[in-house]
């Protein structure tokens, strides 16, 4: 499935620091763009459940964020604002400056999407954050184990443990595809994005993204927010009282995968109709 989806994409490269940033685009002639930003220690594959149906309707842009996936490291300082600048510059080579678009970000991608929204405010139709931190609220600890020094079944068990600790609320939903994505993503990850989660980075960026409609999705049992998810929602509403918020019952941090049907229904309702 991953290979087929990758083969269906058009690959682009743009500058990132002293190297290059890798983008994948589906259905380039399919209407106004939707850009998907993945989470920390991730890649475009975090959106494997959403790309097929979105690409049947719209142009879908899914980069590997600098320092993650196939993209080289961002320039200093390696923070969400700098990375957003790299994204916006690269985006100019893919779509016209005048193109209206929707933006969806997961976890670290949600933080980054806030800064992209601030830079692209006049042309963004919406920004949707999923599993977002960096709202100035505490991050609950998660018990993760090292993976890169393991092999075979021991490595698979370590990935399963980490997915259950951080990404999924229901361990029975960790399937072979999720394990494969986790293996690919973790092997390529270099940027240490977790350091930004306890900050107010996203809250400040969204407050500055004047005029951009804001949507938010959290899993009810998001490991890094539980049991204080209400604090994150309150912080978002403090910055953007107009934000639409949905909490998916029983779902964890990687809500777009674990509760794909519920996430898809929300995105269908919230993303501005194409025109």
CSV table of N, CA and C in Angstrom, one decimal, residues 111-204:
chain,number,residue,atom,x,y,z
A,111,UNK,N,2.1,22.2,15.2
A,111,UNK,CA,2.9,23.4,15.6
A,111,UNK,C,3.4,24.2,14.4
A,112,UNK,N,4.0,23.5,13.5
A,112,UNK,CA,4.5,24.1,12.3
A,112,UNK,C,3.4,24.7,11.5
A,113,UNK,N,2.3,24.1,11.4
A,113,UNK,CA,1.2,24.6,10.6
A,113,UNK,C,0.7,26.0,11.2
A,114,UNK,N,0.8,26.2,12.5
A,114,UNK,CA,0.4,27.5,13.0
A,114,UNK,C,1.3,28.6,12.5
A,115,UNK,N,2.6,28.3,12.3
A,115,UNK,CA,3.5,29.3,11.8
A,115,UNK,C,3.3,29.5,10.3
A,116,UNK,N,3.0,28.4,9.6
A,116,UNK,CA,2.7,28.5,8.2
A,116,UNK,C,1.5,29.3,8.0
A,117,UNK,N,0.5,29.1,8.8
A,117,UNK,CA,-0.8,29.9,8.8
A,117,UNK,C,-0.5,31.4,9.0
A,118,UNK,N,0.4,31.7,9.9
A,118,UNK,CA,0.7,33.1,10.2
A,118,UNK,C,1.3,33.7,9.0
A,119,UNK,N,2.2,33.0,8.2
A,119,UNK,CA,2.8,33.5,7.0
A,119,UNK,C,1.9,33.6,5.8
A,120,UNK,N,1.0,32.7,5.8
A,120,UNK,CA,0.1,32.6,4.6
A,120,UNK,C,-1.3,33.1,4.8
A,121,UNK,N,-1.5,33.8,6.0
A,121,UNK,CA,-2.9,34.1,6.4
A,121,UNK,C,-3.8,34.7,5.3
A,122,UNK,N,-3.3,35.5,4.4
A,122,UNK,CA,-4.3,36.1,3.5
A,122,UNK,C,-4.9,35.0,2.5
A,123,UNK,N,-4.2,33.9,2.3
A,123,UNK,CA,-4.6,33.0,1.3
A,123,UNK,C,-5.1,31.6,1.8
A,124,UNK,N,-4.9,31.4,3.1
A,124,UNK,CA,-5.4,30.1,3.7
A,124,UNK,C,-6.9,30.1,3.9
A,125,UNK,N,-7.6,29.1,3.5
A,125,UNK,CA,-9.0,28.9,3.7
A,125,UNK,C,-9.3,28.3,5.1
A,126,UNK,N,-8.3,27.5,5.6
A,126,UNK,CA,-8.5,27.0,7.0
A,126,UNK,C,-7.2,26.3,7.4
A,127,UNK,N,-7.0,26.2,8.7
A,127,UNK,CA,-5.9,25.4,9.3
A,127,UNK,C,-6.6,24.5,10.3
A,128,UNK,N,-6.3,23.2,10.2
A,128,UNK,CA,-6.8,22.2,11.1
A,128,UNK,C,-5.6,21.5,11.9
A,129,UNK,N,-5.6,21.6,13.2
A,129,UNK,CA,-4.6,21.0,14.0
A,129,UNK,C,-5.1,19.7,14.6
A,130,UNK,N,-4.3,18.7,14.6
A,130,UNK,CA,-4.6,17.3,15.2
A,130,UNK,C,-3.6,16.9,16.2
A,131,UNK,N,-4.1,16.6,17.4
A,131,UNK,CA,-3.2,16.1,18.5
A,131,UNK,C,-2.1,17.2,18.8
A,132,UNK,N,-2.6,18.5,18.9
A,132,UNK,CA,-1.6,19.6,19.0
A,132,UNK,C,-1.2,19.8,20.4
A,133,UNK,N,0.1,20.1,20.6
A,133,UNK,CA,0.6,20.6,21.8
A,133,UNK,C,1.1,22.1,21.6
A,134,UNK,N,2.1,22.5,22.4
A,134,UNK,CA,2.7,23.8,22.3
A,134,UNK,C,1.7,24.9,22.4
A,135,UNK,N,0.7,24.7,23.3
A,135,UNK,CA,-0.3,25.6,23.7
A,135,UNK,C,-0.1,26.2,25.1
A,136,UNK,N,1.1,26.0,25.6
A,136,UNK,CA,1.4,26.5,26.9
A,136,UNK,C,0.9,25.7,28.1
A,137,UNK,N,0.6,24.4,27.8
A,137,UNK,CA,0.0,23.5,28.8
A,137,UNK,C,1.0,22.3,29.0
A,138,UNK,N,0.9,21.6,30.1
A,138,UNK,CA,1.8,20.5,30.4
A,138,UNK,C,1.7,19.4,29.4
A,139,UNK,N,2.8,18.7,29.1
A,139,UNK,CA,2.9,17.5,28.3
A,139,UNK,C,3.0,16.3,29.2
A,140,UNK,N,2.1,15.4,29.1
A,140,UNK,CA,2.2,14.2,30.0
A,140,UNK,C,3.3,13.3,29.5
A,141,UNK,N,4.1,12.7,30.4
A,141,UNK,CA,5.2,11.9,30.0
A,141,UNK,C,4.8,10.6,29.4
A,142,UNK,N,5.6,10.1,28.5
A,142,UNK,CA,5.3,8.8,27.8
A,142,UNK,C,6.5,7.9,28.0
A,143,UNK,N,6.3,6.6,28.2
A,143,UNK,CA,7.4,5.7,28.4
A,143,UNK,C,7.8,5.0,27.1
A,144,UNK,N,8.9,5.6,26.4
A,144,UNK,CA,9.3,5.1,25.1
A,144,UNK,C,10.6,4.3,25.3
A,145,UNK,N,10.9,3.4,24.5
A,145,UNK,CA,12.1,2.6,24.5
A,145,UNK,C,12.9,2.8,23.2
A,146,UNK,N,14.3,2.6,23.3
A,146,UNK,CA,15.1,2.8,22.2
A,146,UNK,C,14.9,1.6,21.2
A,147,UNK,N,14.9,2.0,19.9
A,147,UNK,CA,14.6,1.0,18.9
A,147,UNK,C,15.8,0.7,18.0
A,148,UNK,N,16.6,1.7,17.7
A,148,UNK,CA,17.7,1.5,16.7
A,148,UNK,C,18.7,0.5,17.0
A,149,UNK,N,18.9,0.1,18.3
A,149,UNK,CA,19.9,-0.9,18.6
A,149,UNK,C,19.3,-2.3,18.7
A,150,UNK,N,18.0,-2.5,18.2
A,150,UNK,CA,17.3,-3.8,18.2
A,150,UNK,C,17.1,-4.3,16.8
A,151,UNK,N,16.9,-5.6,16.8
A,151,UNK,CA,16.7,-6.3,15.5
A,151,UNK,C,15.5,-7.3,15.6
A,152,UNK,N,15.0,-7.7,14.5
A,152,UNK,CA,14.0,-8.7,14.4
A,152,UNK,C,12.8,-8.5,15.3
A,153,UNK,N,12.4,-9.6,16.0
A,153,UNK,CA,11.2,-9.5,16.8
A,153,UNK,C,11.3,-8.5,17.9
A,154,UNK,N,12.5,-8.4,18.4
A,154,UNK,CA,12.7,-7.4,19.5
A,154,UNK,C,12.5,-6.0,19.1
A,155,UNK,N,12.8,-5.7,17.8
A,155,UNK,CA,12.6,-4.4,17.3
A,155,UNK,C,11.1,-4.2,17.1
A,156,UNK,N,10.4,-5.2,16.6
A,156,UNK,CA,8.9,-5.1,16.4
A,156,UNK,C,8.2,-4.8,17.7
A,157,UNK,N,8.7,-5.6,18.7
A,157,UNK,CA,8.1,-5.4,20.0
A,157,UNK,C,8.3,-4.0,20.6
A,158,UNK,N,9.5,-3.5,20.3
A,158,UNK,CA,9.8,-2.1,20.8
A,158,UNK,C,8.9,-1.1,20.1
A,159,UNK,N,8.7,-1.2,18.8
A,159,UNK,CA,7.8,-0.3,18.0
A,159,UNK,C,6.4,-0.4,18.6
A,160,UNK,N,6.0,-1.7,18.8
A,160,UNK,CA,4.6,-1.8,19.3
A,160,UNK,C,4.4,-1.2,20.7
A,161,UNK,N,5.4,-1.3,21.5
A,161,UNK,CA,5.4,-0.6,22.8
A,161,UNK,C,5.3,0.9,22.7
A,162,UNK,N,6.1,1.4,21.8
A,162,UNK,CA,6.2,2.9,21.7
A,162,UNK,C,4.9,3.4,21.1
A,163,UNK,N,4.3,2.7,20.1
A,163,UNK,CA,3.0,3.1,19.5
A,163,UNK,C,1.9,3.1,20.6
A,164,UNK,N,1.9,2.0,21.4
A,164,UNK,CA,0.9,1.9,22.5
A,164,UNK,C,1.1,3.0,23.5
A,165,UNK,N,2.3,3.4,23.8
A,165,UNK,CA,2.6,4.4,24.8
A,165,UNK,C,2.3,5.8,24.4
A,166,UNK,N,2.5,6.1,23.1
A,166,UNK,CA,2.4,7.4,22.6
A,166,UNK,C,1.3,7.7,21.6
A,167,UNK,N,1.1,6.8,20.7
A,167,UNK,CA,0.3,7.1,19.5
A,167,UNK,C,-1.1,6.5,19.5
A,168,UNK,N,-1.3,5.3,20.1
A,168,UNK,CA,-2.6,4.6,20.1
A,168,UNK,C,-3.2,4.6,21.5
A,169,UNK,N,-4.5,4.7,21.6
A,169,UNK,CA,-5.2,4.4,22.9
A,169,UNK,C,-5.5,3.0,23.0
A,170,UNK,N,-5.9,2.3,21.9
A,170,UNK,CA,-6.2,0.9,21.9
A,170,UNK,C,-5.1,0.1,21.2
A,171,UNK,N,-4.3,-0.6,21.9
A,171,UNK,CA,-3.2,-1.3,21.3
A,171,UNK,C,-3.6,-2.4,20.3
A,172,UNK,N,-4.9,-2.8,20.4
A,172,UNK,CA,-5.3,-3.8,19.4
A,172,UNK,C,-5.4,-3.2,18.0
A,173,UNK,N,-5.4,-1.9,17.9
A,173,UNK,CA,-5.5,-1.3,16.6
A,173,UNK,C,-4.1,-1.0,15.9
A,174,UNK,N,-3.1,-1.5,16.6
A,174,UNK,CA,-1.7,-1.3,16.0
A,174,UNK,C,-1.6,-2.5,15.1
A,175,UNK,N,-1.7,-2.2,13.8
A,175,UNK,CA,-1.6,-3.3,12.8
A,175,UNK,C,-0.2,-3.3,12.1
A,176,UNK,N,-0.1,-4.1,11.1
A,176,UNK,CA,1.2,-4.3,10.4
A,176,UNK,C,1.6,-3.0,9.7
A,177,UNK,N,0.6,-2.3,9.1
A,177,UNK,CA,0.9,-1.0,8.4
A,177,UNK,C,1.4,0.0,9.4
A,178,UNK,N,0.8,0.1,10.5
A,178,UNK,CA,1.3,1.1,11.5
A,178,UNK,C,2.7,0.8,12.0
A,179,UNK,N,3.0,-0.5,12.1
A,179,UNK,CA,4.4,-0.9,12.5
A,179,UNK,C,5.4,-0.6,11.4
A,180,UNK,N,5.0,-0.8,10.2
A,180,UNK,CA,5.9,-0.5,9.1
A,180,UNK,C,6.1,1.0,9.0
A,181,UNK,N,5.1,1.8,9.1
A,181,UNK,CA,5.3,3.3,9.1
A,181,UNK,C,6.2,3.7,10.2
A,182,UNK,N,6.0,3.2,11.4
A,182,UNK,CA,6.8,3.5,12.5
A,182,UNK,C,8.3,3.2,12.3
A,183,UNK,N,8.5,2.0,11.7
A,183,UNK,CA,9.9,1.6,11.4
A,183,UNK,C,10.6,2.6,10.4
A,184,UNK,N,9.9,2.9,9.3
A,184,UNK,CA,10.4,3.8,8.3
A,184,UNK,C,10.7,5.2,8.9
A,185,UNK,N,9.7,5.7,9.6
A,185,UNK,CA,9.8,7.0,10.2
A,185,UNK,C,10.9,7.2,11.2
A,186,UNK,N,11.0,6.2,12.2
A,186,UNK,CA,11.9,6.3,13.3
A,186,UNK,C,13.3,6.2,12.8
A,187,UNK,N,13.6,5.4,11.7
A,187,UNK,CA,14.9,5.3,11.2
A,187,UNK,C,15.4,6.5,10.6
A,188,UNK,N,14.5,7.3,10.0
A,188,UNK,CA,14.9,8.5,9.3
A,188,UNK,C,15.0,9.8,10.1
A,189,UNK,N,14.3,9.7,11.3
A,189,UNK,CA,14.2,11.0,12.1
A,189,UNK,C,15.5,11.5,12.7
A,190,UNK,N,15.7,12.8,12.6
A,190,UNK,CA,16.9,13.4,13.2
A,190,UNK,C,16.5,14.6,14.1
A,191,UNK,N,15.5,15.4,13.6
A,191,UNK,CA,15.1,16.6,14.3
A,191,UNK,C,14.4,16.2,15.6
A,192,UNK,N,14.9,16.8,16.7
A,192,UNK,CA,14.3,16.6,18.0
A,192,UNK,C,13.1,17.6,18.3
A,193,UNK,N,11.9,17.2,17.8
A,193,UNK,CA,10.8,18.1,17.8
A,193,UNK,C,10.1,18.1,19.2
A,194,UNK,N,10.3,17.1,20.0
A,194,UNK,CA,9.5,17.0,21.3
A,194,UNK,C,9.8,18.2,22.2
A,195,UNK,N,11.0,18.9,22.0
A,195,UNK,CA,11.3,20.0,22.9
A,195,UNK,C,10.4,21.2,22.8
A,196,UNK,N,9.6,21.2,21.7
A,196,UNK,CA,8.7,22.4,21.5
A,196,UNK,C,7.3,22.2,22.1
A,197,UNK,N,7.0,20.9,22.4
A,197,UNK,CA,5.6,20.6,22.9
A,197,UNK,C,5.2,21.4,24.1
A,198,UNK,N,6.0,21.6,25.1
A,198,UNK,CA,5.5,22.3,26.3
A,198,UNK,C,5.4,23.8,26.2
A,199,UNK,N,5.9,24.3,25.1
A,199,UNK,CA,5.9,25.8,24.9
A,199,UNK,C,4.5,26.3,24.6
A,200,UNK,N,4.5,27.6,24.4
A,200,UNK,CA,3.3,28.3,23.9
A,200,UNK,C,3.4,28.6,22.4
A,201,UNK,N,4.3,28.0,21.7
A,201,UNK,CA,4.7,28.3,20.3
A,201,UNK,C,3.5,28.3,19.4
A,202,UNK,N,2.6,27.3,19.5
A,202,UNK,CA,1.5,27.2,18.6
A,202,UNK,C,0.4,28.2,18.9
A,203,UNK,N,0.2,28.4,20.2
A,203,UNK,CA,-0.8,29.3,20.7
A,203,UNK,C,-0.5,30.7,20.2
A,204,UNK,N,0.7,31.2,20.2
A,204,UNK,CA,1.1,32.5,19.8
A,204,UNK,C,1.0,32.6,18.2
